[in-house]
Amino acid sequence: MSLPDEIKVVSADYLGDFALKTHFSDGHHQTVHFKNFIFQHAHPDIQKYKDESAFKNFQISDGDLIWDDYELCFPIADLYENKNIEIPHNKNVA
Protein backbone atom coordinates (compact mmCIF):
# COMPACT_ATOMS: atom_id res chain seq x y z
CA MET A 1 0.00 0.00 0.00
CA SER A 2 1.31 3.41 -0.90
CA LEU A 3 0.86 6.08 1.75
CA PRO A 4 -0.91 9.22 0.50
CA ASP A 5 1.18 12.41 0.52
CA GLU A 6 1.09 14.66 3.58
CA ILE A 7 -0.76 12.23 5.83
CA LYS A 8 -0.93 13.33 9.44
CA VAL A 9 -2.32 11.85 12.61
CA VAL A 10 -5.24 14.03 13.64
CA SER A 11 -6.38 12.17 16.76
CA ALA A 12 -6.01 8.96 18.72
CA ASP A 13 -8.29 7.25 21.20
CA TYR A 14 -7.04 4.98 23.95
CA LEU A 15 -8.97 1.70 23.75
CA GLY A 16 -7.36 -0.03 26.73
CA ASP A 17 -4.64 -2.66 27.07
CA PHE A 18 -2.06 -0.50 25.22
CA ALA A 19 -4.17 -0.15 22.05
CA LEU A 20 -4.92 3.10 20.22
CA LYS A 21 -7.39 3.82 17.46
CA THR A 22 -5.51 6.33 15.34
CA HIS A 23 -7.30 8.70 12.95
CA PHE A 24 -5.53 10.21 9.94
CA SER A 25 -6.05 13.37 7.91
CA ASP A 26 -7.44 11.44 4.92
CA GLY A 27 -10.21 9.83 7.02
CA HIS A 28 -8.42 6.49 7.40
CA HIS A 29 -8.27 4.99 10.89
CA GLN A 30 -6.25 2.13 12.29
CA THR A 31 -6.31 0.25 15.58
CA VAL A 32 -2.75 -0.48 16.69
CA HIS A 33 -1.87 -2.73 19.62
CA PHE A 34 1.41 -1.55 21.17
CA LYS A 35 1.52 -3.97 24.12
CA ASN A 36 3.89 -6.57 22.70
CA PHE A 37 6.20 -3.85 21.37
CA ILE A 38 6.32 -2.08 24.73
CA PHE A 39 6.78 -5.20 26.82
CA GLN A 40 9.23 -7.00 24.53
CA HIS A 41 11.43 -4.04 23.63
CA ALA A 42 14.62 -3.93 25.68
CA HIS A 43 15.54 -0.25 25.19
CA PRO A 44 15.62 1.48 28.61
CA ASP A 45 13.74 4.57 27.36
CA ILE A 46 10.74 2.39 26.54
CA GLN A 47 10.57 0.66 29.93
CA LYS A 48 8.60 3.47 31.59
CA TYR A 49 5.74 3.00 29.09
CA LYS A 50 5.00 -0.38 30.66
CA ASP A 51 3.16 1.78 33.17
CA GLU A 52 -0.23 2.19 31.53
CA SER A 53 -0.66 5.73 32.86
CA ALA A 54 2.62 6.76 31.16
CA PHE A 55 1.57 5.06 27.92
CA LYS A 56 -1.82 6.81 27.99
CA ASN A 57 -0.04 10.17 28.19
CA PHE A 58 0.49 10.43 24.42
CA GLN A 59 -0.14 13.51 22.33
CA ILE A 60 -0.38 14.62 18.72
CA SER A 61 2.34 17.09 17.72
CA ASP A 62 2.65 18.41 14.16
CA GLY A 63 0.77 15.38 12.87
CA ASP A 64 2.88 12.84 14.77
CA LEU A 65 1.77 10.54 17.58
CA ILE A 66 4.36 11.05 20.34
CA TRP A 67 5.09 10.39 23.98
CA ASP A 68 6.95 13.00 26.00
CA ASP A 69 9.31 15.05 23.81
CA TYR A 70 9.51 12.47 21.00
CA GLU A 71 11.01 9.98 23.45
CA LEU A 72 8.69 7.42 21.88
CA CYS A 73 7.19 7.85 18.43
CA PHE A 74 6.49 5.74 15.37
CA PRO A 75 6.69 6.49 11.65
CA ILE A 76 3.30 7.58 10.33
CA ALA A 77 3.48 4.96 7.57
CA ASP A 78 3.85 2.21 10.19
CA LEU A 79 0.85 3.48 12.12
CA TYR A 80 -1.20 3.93 8.95
CA GLU A 81 -0.44 0.42 7.68
CA ASN A 82 -0.19 -1.13 11.18
CA LYS A 83 3.19 -2.72 10.54
CA ASN A 84 6.46 -3.03 12.42
CA ILE A 85 4.70 -2.36 15.75
CA GLU A 86 2.77 -5.49 16.63
CA ILE A 87 5.65 -7.82 17.44
CA PRO A 88 4.35 -11.40 17.31
CA HIS A 89 4.28 -13.00 20.73
CA ASN A 90 7.35 -15.19 21.22
CA LYS A 91 7.61 -17.32 24.36
CA ASN A 92 11.41 -17.23 24.08
CA VAL A 93 11.61 -13.44 24.52
CA ALA A 94 12.55 -12.41 28.04
CSV table of C-alpha atoms in Angstrom, one decimal:
chain,number,residue,atom,x,y,z
A,1,MET,CA,0.0,0.0,0.0
A,2,SER,CA,1.3,3.4,-0.9
A,3,LEU,CA,0.9,6.1,1.8
A,4,PRO,CA,-0.9,9.2,0.5
A,5,ASP,CA,1.2,12.4,0.5
A,6,GLU,CA,1.1,14.7,3.6
A,7,ILE,CA,-0.8,12.2,5.8
A,8,LYS,CA,-0.9,13.3,9.4
A,9,VAL,CA,-2.3,11.8,12.6
A,10,VAL,CA,-5.2,14.0,13.6
A,11,SER,CA,-6.4,12.2,16.8
A,12,ALA,CA,-6.0,9.0,18.7
A,13,ASP,CA,-8.3,7.3,21.2
A,14,TYR,CA,-7.0,5.0,23.9
A,15,LEU,CA,-9.0,1.7,23.8
A,16,GLY,CA,-7.4,0.0,26.7
A,17,ASP,CA,-4.6,-2.7,27.1
A,18,PHE,CA,-2.1,-0.5,25.2
A,19,ALA,CA,-4.2,-0.1,22.0
A,20,LEU,CA,-4.9,3.1,20.2
A,21,LYS,CA,-7.4,3.8,17.5
A,22,THR,CA,-5.5,6.3,15.3
A,23,HIS,CA,-7.3,8.7,13.0
A,24,PHE,CA,-5.5,10.2,9.9
A,25,SER,CA,-6.1,13.4,7.9
A,26,ASP,CA,-7.4,11.4,4.9
A,27,GLY,CA,-10.2,9.8,7.0
A,28,HIS,CA,-8.4,6.5,7.4
A,29,HIS,CA,-8.3,5.0,10.9
A,30,GLN,CA,-6.2,2.1,12.3
A,31,THR,CA,-6.3,0.3,15.6
A,32,VAL,CA,-2.8,-0.5,16.7
A,33,HIS,CA,-1.9,-2.7,19.6
A,34,PHE,CA,1.4,-1.6,21.2
A,35,LYS,CA,1.5,-4.0,24.1
A,36,ASN,CA,3.9,-6.6,22.7
A,37,PHE,CA,6.2,-3.9,21.4
A,38,ILE,CA,6.3,-2.1,24.7
A,39,PHE,CA,6.8,-5.2,26.8
A,40,GLN,CA,9.2,-7.0,24.5
A,41,HIS,CA,11.4,-4.0,23.6
A,42,ALA,CA,14.6,-3.9,25.7
A,43,HIS,CA,15.5,-0.3,25.2
A,44,PRO,CA,15.6,1.5,28.6
A,45,ASP,CA,13.7,4.6,27.4
A,46,ILE,CA,10.7,2.4,26.5
A,47,GLN,CA,10.6,0.7,29.9
A,48,LYS,CA,8.6,3.5,31.6
A,49,TYR,CA,5.7,3.0,29.1
A,50,LYS,CA,5.0,-0.4,30.7
A,51,ASP,CA,3.2,1.8,33.2
A,52,GLU,CA,-0.2,2.2,31.5
A,53,SER,CA,-0.7,5.7,32.9
A,54,ALA,CA,2.6,6.8,31.2
A,55,PHE,CA,1.6,5.1,27.9
A,56,LYS,CA,-1.8,6.8,28.0
A,57,ASN,CA,0.0,10.2,28.2
A,58,PHE,CA,0.5,10.4,24.4
A,59,GLN,CA,-0.1,13.5,22.3
A,60,ILE,CA,-0.4,14.6,18.7
A,61,SER,CA,2.3,17.1,17.7
A,62,ASP,CA,2.7,18.4,14.2
A,63,GLY,CA,0.8,15.4,12.9
A,64,ASP,CA,2.9,12.8,14.8
A,65,LEU,CA,1.8,10.5,17.6
A,66,ILE,CA,4.4,11.0,20.3
A,67,TRP,CA,5.1,10.4,24.0
A,68,ASP,CA,7.0,13.0,26.0
A,69,ASP,CA,9.3,15.1,23.8
A,70,TYR,CA,9.5,12.5,21.0
A,71,GLU,CA,11.0,10.0,23.5
A,72,LEU,CA,8.7,7.4,21.9
A,73,CYS,CA,7.2,7.9,18.4
A,74,PHE,CA,6.5,5.7,15.4
A,75,PRO,CA,6.7,6.5,11.6
A,76,ILE,CA,3.3,7.6,10.3
A,77,ALA,CA,3.5,5.0,7.6
A,78,ASP,CA,3.9,2.2,10.2
A,79,LEU,CA,0.8,3.5,12.1
A,80,TYR,CA,-1.2,3.9,8.9
A,81,GLU,CA,-0.4,0.4,7.7
A,82,ASN,CA,-0.2,-1.1,11.2
A,83,LYS,CA,3.2,-2.7,10.5
A,84,ASN,CA,6.5,-3.0,12.4
A,85,ILE,CA,4.7,-2.4,15.7
A,86,GLU,CA,2.8,-5.5,16.6
A,87,ILE,CA,5.7,-7.8,17.4
A,88,PRO,CA,4.3,-11.4,17.3
A,89,HIS,CA,4.3,-13.0,20.7
A,90,ASN,CA,7.4,-15.2,21.2
A,91,LYS,CA,7.6,-17.3,24.4
A,92,ASN,CA,11.4,-17.2,24.1
A,93,VAL,CA,11.6,-13.4,24.5
A,94,ALA,CA,12.5,-12.4,28.0
